[in-house]
Amino acid sequence: MLTRADNEFLTQSGPAAPMGDLLRRFWMPALLSEELPERDGPPEKIKVMGEELLAFRDTNGRIGIVEPHCPHRGADLFHGRNEECGLRCAFHGWKFDVDGNCIDLPTSPPESTYKDTIKLLAYPTREWGDVIWVYMGPREKMPELPQLEMGLVPASHRYVSKKWQDCNWVQSLEGGIDTAHFSFLHAVPSKDEAKKLEIYSRSAALGDQSKPDDRIRWVTDDPRPKFSIIGHDAGLVIGGARKTDGPELYWRIAQFLMPNHAFAPAAFPGEIQYGQCWVPVDDTSCWIYTYSWLAERPLSNAERTKFAGGFGVHSQVDGDYRPLRNKNNNYLLDRTLQKELSFTGITGVSEQDSAIQDSQGPIQDRTKEHLGPTDIGIVEFRKLVMGAARALQRGDEPKAPSAPTKYAVRAGGWVAGPEKSLATVMTERFGHPHGYVGAEYGLGD
Amino acid sequence: MLTRADNEFLTQSGPAAPMGDLLRRFWMPALLSEELPERDGPPEKIKVMGEELLAFRDTNGRIGIVEPHCPHRGADLFHGRNEECGLRCAFHGWKFDVDGNCIDLPTSPPESTYKDTIKLLAYPTREWGDVIWVYMGPREKMPELPQLEMGLVPASHRYVSKKWQDCNWVQSLEGGIDTAHFSFLHAVPSKDEAKKLEIYSRSAALGDQSKPDDRIRWVTDDPRPKFSIIGHDAGLVIGGARKTDGPELYWRIAQFLMPNHAFAPAAFPGEIQYGQCWVPVDDTSCWIYTYSWLAERPLSNAERTKFAGGFGVHSQVDGDYRPLRNKNNNYLLDRTLQKELSFTGITGVSEQDSAIQDSQGPIQDRTKEHLGPTDIGIVEFRKLVMGAARALQRGDEPKAPSAPTKYAVRAGGWVAGPEKSLATVMTERFGHPHGYVGAEYGLGD
Amino acid sequence: MLTRADNEFLTQSGPAAPMGDLLRRFWMPALLSEELPERDGPPEKIKVMGEELLAFRDTNGRIGIVEPHCPHRGADLFHGRNEECGLRCAFHGWKFDVDGNCIDLPTSPPESTYKDTIKLLAYPTREWGDVIWVYMGPREKMPELPQLEMGLVPASHRYVSKKWQDCNWVQSLEGGIDTAHFSFLHAVPSKDEAKKLEIYSRSAALGDQSKPDDRIRWVTDDPRPKFSIIGHDAGLVIGGARKTDGPELYWRIAQFLMPNHAFAPAAFPGEIQYGQCWVPVDDTSCWIYTYSWLAERPLSNAERTKFAGGFGVHSQVDGDYRPLRNKNNNYLLDRTLQKELSFTGITGVSEQDSAIQDSQGPIQDRTKEHLGPTDIGIVEFRKLVMGAARALQRGDEPKAPSAPTKYAVRAGGWVAGPEKSLATVMTERFGHPHGYVGAEYGLGD
């Protein structure tokens, strides 16, 4: 439970908010690479953490993310011409490059130096892992890109998608690191075991269920996983242990990475990894970037097709990345389905998440919540980000931006003896207590 | 004419407003019974006096009306499963009964007493007269249900509908107790008497005009009824007397019942009674519950079909109870029809009322109105409800909630000598100066 | 660049704003005559400078523009009956004439004088030049109608249209008096000269290009016209001079007329004149009235058809005067067209203007603009209207309302020697340094 003031502190991402300041110390996904496919193609309007921006790819393939209004008379450069290494305003022809420099100002004589005084706000950008990243903080604090494994593997080994979410980014992320809800939200209450398996196999909610699997039973039967948390330079390892049929525990271990990434806890060795990143559009909507990857092998065309049609945390979306099953159509909630085969009556793990997260309100009112032992991952997440935002207010920079290699981690599931600590389980599962795999990519130990 | 402050006082129904406090001393229609047809069926989102709520019918047929957000993490219980005498949250399985008790809390161990400390806000409910009622005031002040005759007669003798209205409840109710407007708003300006009779017979605006009737002429010819008012424990008798062809007066007598019911003034003996109840959704929209009943006989299937298709104050609505002719389609106003056959060009008495009431604005600006002698019913209504709300602010409870039997009254029309008082006319027409018929139902004299 | 306070001062048109006061010293176009075609026809809801009003044409053809809410109970007279020289409220039959007098009050006895105390707010109106004008200022300051030449010529010699614009009126007007943007916004970047000519001939952006014309080249080749300004009693002559192939200058001379008219600068002698008037609906939308006229001859049916389909500053609109290519459909911007044949990718000069003006924001943020030498027309316009509004705040009335004949001016293009002043050029082109042609209509010298 938070005070009203703390709830605002946690959830506000605008340029004037302390949490907005913290978020601006990190690189943010701004678009998928596929949204700017062509050099000199149409610019795209975007909105990131409350700021309206314009993104374009220039003649040389460089990406500009700039303030949309021309400094001359405020016309939107969206109407401009993207040509010859710059965006030219359609009103009077002023032209800017990806760094915001004014490179032509035809309403002044060629000999005039006026154009040297004109600057368009432009943020640094990177293109990596099929994602276009933007850094919106102070230039002198700009870190390296976080070395997520999905960006380290060859392009053939990953798949990246995005979806729109109609609520504040924090409660949606809190749903992502909350692995207790799998016993309910994504459950298949059918008594028909074959039918149940078929539905789970289509969802990836609990890993690869293409063959009969104990994990379904373990997760369904134990709604009270016991949580352990390990902090590291880039975030938190969040492990939840459930009973199995014997004395062992079934661990499902997620990763939270500062300030807005989370990895799903399902993957057994050799199964696909899933991660998500929540980027505020404003304080009541966000984009969720979702990435699947495998170190061991390329993803098959069949797998890509499956993801594109909505699978696991990949949503089925339209051409504007809006989920087909969404708030406006009540997620196509089917009450008969809910009675028989789906705990929610909503099809799709991603859509089940969307529905329940939206339903908490545009911004969840945390002054009324009642947290318990299964929510300690959320409690630790809040401590971490609110603590970092408070420290930054006092002038202490966050540590994670200067530890970009520490983002090279994995998450997943494991079965281990009841006496083992989370650190031991992590080491058994991943070879490192934090799930760190950067050494495999030459990033050091 | 009211001051701006008084206009706000009169029209605001939220939990923090004085008039909202007064309204919360009474049972309010929350839904039609038909909106929750099944046990363990889907819950329904409702909004009453600015409060968002969730209604559901449990396994035993009991009705719950509760705060929609789960106390755990704020997920909307609308997504929950209605099963085995309670609503179970889709997020982590917390479960609540119709009284708001937490009856299962699976994220805590079975032996934990945590769930005894968890309570969901739940309001008392009743189901009576095909209506689901809710009481949203202090529990210790909860009255009996108002004994409206429509609920006392067998179900076969009544018909209940509802419609959405796009404006504040007060101005819509003021239209309901204003019987002067029948000379205009519902008039049929045709010179063709047969056509005129046919249209009136389809409207019930002036009673049962299935045969030629002097009432049409009397109402059309006298736009200045003389009003008399009698107060009683449950409300006001509002009589308007018009000239007839001879020395007698044609009385049309409405009832206002605290705080938001009104009965139409048209019924001659043996004709159907019509009542309405205005329930604020918020301060700029309301639901109007409309009930027709007859003590003497069951309503016929033909009559029910007529009501369902829109007749008199029953509106023609879609599956969500939204009028087919509404603000968004300009009530299908037909200017040619207006020239020839309808004073407004809008088809339907209910729709004519809706249009003119909406047109007064989301909340009528009463600082600019100019009331006259034909508006004294409205003046007395305001005195009564504003007086009661002011008294309640001082700690004096309203009288009407503790006089539930006094709601068993009728309204209607009568022709009487010019020397007779309203009390005499009421006694001639109904056997009681207040139109009280409770004695027929064993409610005392 | 303006301060935030000055930007608000310039752009706010409501009844409480200083600029609103200034605008209310002038006659404003309120509707096209064609919008109220019939006597006793349906009233029309309009909104002018933030005020919701109702316009109707009575039995005698007179126009009423009145407050829409009946003084009795606030019902909207839009639902009323327009008959026998007045508008009768549909609620209780109160009736008002075009001057706002209550001419029938049937809820009071005929002998009552109550109705003499009831007054509906009504503004003076005029019908002239196919436009219905309204005056919303203090009655004792009411001026004569501005003697625009479009209203002085026979009806056969003019064509008037209107279109909706989704932004503040000032930035849209500033686009109208800014003749520098023709080198870009309306440019045709094709290298195919025949194609280029064909497109210009369909646009009228640079005058009558039905035959090959140097003007296209001159405007395209010189993006830095040199501006000169002459003030006169009704407004400003704004001349922009571009280089030609020889020593002469190509002048394009616009007129700004207080407080919200502008004439296009293109017409060579014998070519059609185009003027526009920006009327605030509220502070984030306006109607643009557009008029074309010729002193010399009637407009042909072919020309009228061309205008009706969208030509030059006449937009292609639907039955509600909303442009077919508008903000909601992104002006049907075609990026392929933009690469090849149109600087903007938007079809239509009027639509190109709309798009770029809307793109400046609902109200352009002038605290961030950077004006240069090609913007001095805009600077002088702001000085004039803001100075007049400040003077009015101090009690000094503006001069233009009392100089109605000085609106009889023309604008257009000319080619002249480089040594000639704007006054000389005007005199060569129009016979008068201000472009005044009132003498031809008997309005004096």
Short mmCIF file of C-alpha atoms in Angstrom, two decimals, chain A residues 224-357:
data_model
loop_
_atom_site.label_atom_id
_atom_site.label_comp_id
_atom_site.label_asym_id
_atom_site.label_seq_id
_atom_site.Cartn_x
_atom_site.Cartn_y
_atom_site.Cartn_z
CA ARG A 224 1.33 -19.60 -2.99
CA PRO A 225 4.85 -19.69 -4.41
CA LYS A 226 7.52 -18.76 -1.86
CA PHE A 227 9.57 -15.85 -3.11
CA SER A 228 13.27 -15.09 -2.82
CA ILE A 229 14.98 -12.04 -4.30
CA ILE A 230 18.60 -11.34 -5.25
CA GLY A 231 19.68 -7.85 -6.20
CA HIS A 232 22.40 -7.20 -8.77
CA ASP A 233 23.88 -4.22 -10.55
CA ALA A 234 21.25 -4.16 -13.28
CA GLY A 235 18.19 -5.23 -11.31
CA LEU A 236 16.61 -8.09 -9.41
CA VAL A 237 16.39 -11.87 -9.69
CA ILE A 238 12.88 -12.81 -8.49
CA GLY A 239 12.39 -16.50 -7.77
CA GLY A 240 9.10 -18.14 -6.82
CA ALA A 241 9.20 -21.76 -5.58
CA ARG A 242 6.16 -24.05 -5.77
CA LYS A 243 5.60 -27.57 -4.48
CA THR A 244 6.10 -30.48 -6.82
CA ASP A 245 4.89 -34.06 -6.48
CA GLY A 246 7.92 -34.92 -4.34
CA PRO A 247 10.15 -33.05 -1.91
CA GLU A 248 11.72 -30.88 -4.66
CA LEU A 249 10.58 -27.37 -5.43
CA TYR A 250 9.60 -26.07 -8.84
CA TRP A 251 11.31 -22.69 -9.26
CA ARG A 252 10.05 -20.03 -11.67
CA ILE A 253 12.61 -17.22 -11.78
CA ALA A 254 12.05 -13.81 -13.41
CA GLN A 255 14.46 -10.95 -13.97
CA PHE A 256 13.70 -7.28 -13.45
CA LEU A 257 16.17 -4.96 -15.18
CA MET A 258 16.32 -1.26 -14.43
CA PRO A 259 14.22 0.64 -14.99
CA ASN A 260 11.56 -1.07 -17.08
CA HIS A 261 12.49 -4.53 -18.40
CA ALA A 262 11.31 -7.91 -17.16
CA PHE A 263 12.02 -11.47 -18.33
CA ALA A 264 9.47 -14.27 -18.03
CA PRO A 265 10.20 -17.14 -15.60
CA ALA A 266 9.06 -20.17 -17.60
CA ALA A 267 11.95 -21.35 -19.79
CA PHE A 268 13.52 -24.68 -18.99
CA PRO A 269 16.95 -25.20 -20.56
CA GLY A 270 16.72 -25.04 -24.34
CA GLU A 271 13.37 -23.27 -24.30
CA ILE A 272 12.80 -19.81 -25.71
CA GLN A 273 13.48 -16.77 -23.51
CA TYR A 274 10.87 -13.98 -23.35
CA GLY A 275 11.48 -10.41 -22.21
CA GLN A 276 9.43 -7.26 -22.16
CA CYS A 277 10.10 -3.55 -21.84
CA TRP A 278 7.44 -1.03 -20.76
CA VAL A 279 7.84 2.44 -22.29
CA PRO A 280 5.44 5.13 -21.08
CA VAL A 281 3.62 6.95 -23.87
CA ASP A 282 2.11 9.15 -21.21
CA ASP A 283 1.02 8.31 -17.68
CA THR A 284 -2.08 6.34 -18.76
CA SER A 285 -0.75 4.34 -21.69
CA CYS A 286 2.44 2.59 -22.70
CA TRP A 287 4.09 0.53 -25.41
CA ILE A 288 5.23 -2.93 -24.42
CA TYR A 289 8.18 -4.16 -26.47
CA THR A 290 8.37 -7.94 -26.36
CA TYR A 291 11.40 -9.97 -27.39
CA SER A 292 11.93 -13.70 -27.73
CA TRP A 293 15.35 -15.17 -28.24
CA LEU A 294 17.44 -18.31 -28.06
CA ALA A 295 21.19 -18.49 -27.77
CA GLU A 296 21.34 -22.00 -29.23
CA ARG A 297 19.64 -21.77 -32.62
CA PRO A 298 17.76 -19.56 -35.04
CA LEU A 299 14.03 -19.24 -34.56
CA SER A 300 12.16 -21.16 -37.22
CA ASN A 301 9.72 -19.60 -39.64
CA ALA A 302 6.97 -21.55 -37.93
CA GLU A 303 7.89 -19.97 -34.61
CA ARG A 304 7.95 -16.48 -36.13
CA THR A 305 4.55 -17.04 -37.71
CA LYS A 306 3.21 -18.22 -34.38
CA PHE A 307 4.54 -15.13 -32.58
CA ALA A 308 3.13 -12.81 -35.26
CA GLY A 309 -0.31 -14.31 -34.78
CA GLY A 310 -0.18 -13.84 -31.01
CA PHE A 311 1.55 -16.36 -28.78
CA GLY A 312 2.60 -16.16 -25.15
CA VAL A 313 3.36 -12.56 -24.29
CA HIS A 314 3.35 -11.60 -27.99
CA SER A 315 -0.05 -10.07 -28.70
CA GLN A 316 -2.11 -10.35 -31.85
CA VAL A 317 -1.99 -6.77 -33.15
CA ASP A 318 -3.16 -4.69 -36.09
CA GLY A 319 -0.96 -2.63 -38.42
CA ASP A 320 -0.67 0.09 -35.76
CA TYR A 321 0.40 -2.43 -33.09
CA ARG A 322 -2.94 -2.16 -31.31
CA PRO A 323 -4.08 -5.52 -29.91
CA LEU A 324 -7.03 -6.97 -31.80
CA ARG A 325 -8.57 -7.96 -28.46
CA ASN A 326 -8.51 -4.77 -26.40
CA LYS A 327 -10.35 -2.49 -23.99
CA ASN A 328 -12.65 -1.13 -26.69
CA ASN A 329 -14.04 -4.54 -27.56
CA ASN A 330 -13.78 -5.87 -23.99
CA TYR A 331 -10.99 -8.22 -25.13
CA LEU A 332 -13.71 -10.33 -26.83
CA LEU A 333 -14.40 -11.75 -23.37
CA ASP A 334 -16.51 -14.89 -23.78
CA ARG A 335 -18.36 -15.86 -20.61
CA THR A 336 -19.09 -19.36 -21.89
CA LEU A 337 -15.40 -19.92 -22.55
CA GLN A 338 -14.74 -18.61 -19.04
CA LYS A 339 -17.08 -21.20 -17.57
CA GLU A 340 -15.41 -24.04 -19.41
CA LEU A 341 -11.88 -23.59 -20.63
CA SER A 342 -10.31 -20.30 -19.64
CA PHE A 343 -10.05 -18.72 -16.22
CA THR A 344 -10.76 -15.32 -17.78
CA GLY A 345 -12.80 -16.11 -20.89
CA ILE A 346 -10.18 -14.15 -22.82
CA THR A 347 -8.06 -15.79 -25.49
CA GLY A 348 -4.30 -15.23 -25.32
CA VAL A 349 -1.84 -14.89 -22.45
CA SER A 350 -0.86 -11.41 -23.60
CA GLU A 351 -4.49 -10.36 -23.82
CA GLN A 352 -5.27 -11.82 -20.39
CA ASP A 353 -2.44 -9.71 -19.00
CA SER A 354 -3.66 -6.61 -20.85
CA ALA A 355 -7.20 -7.01 -19.61
CA ILE A 356 -6.35 -7.44 -15.96
CA GLN A 357 -3.76 -4.65 -16.00
#
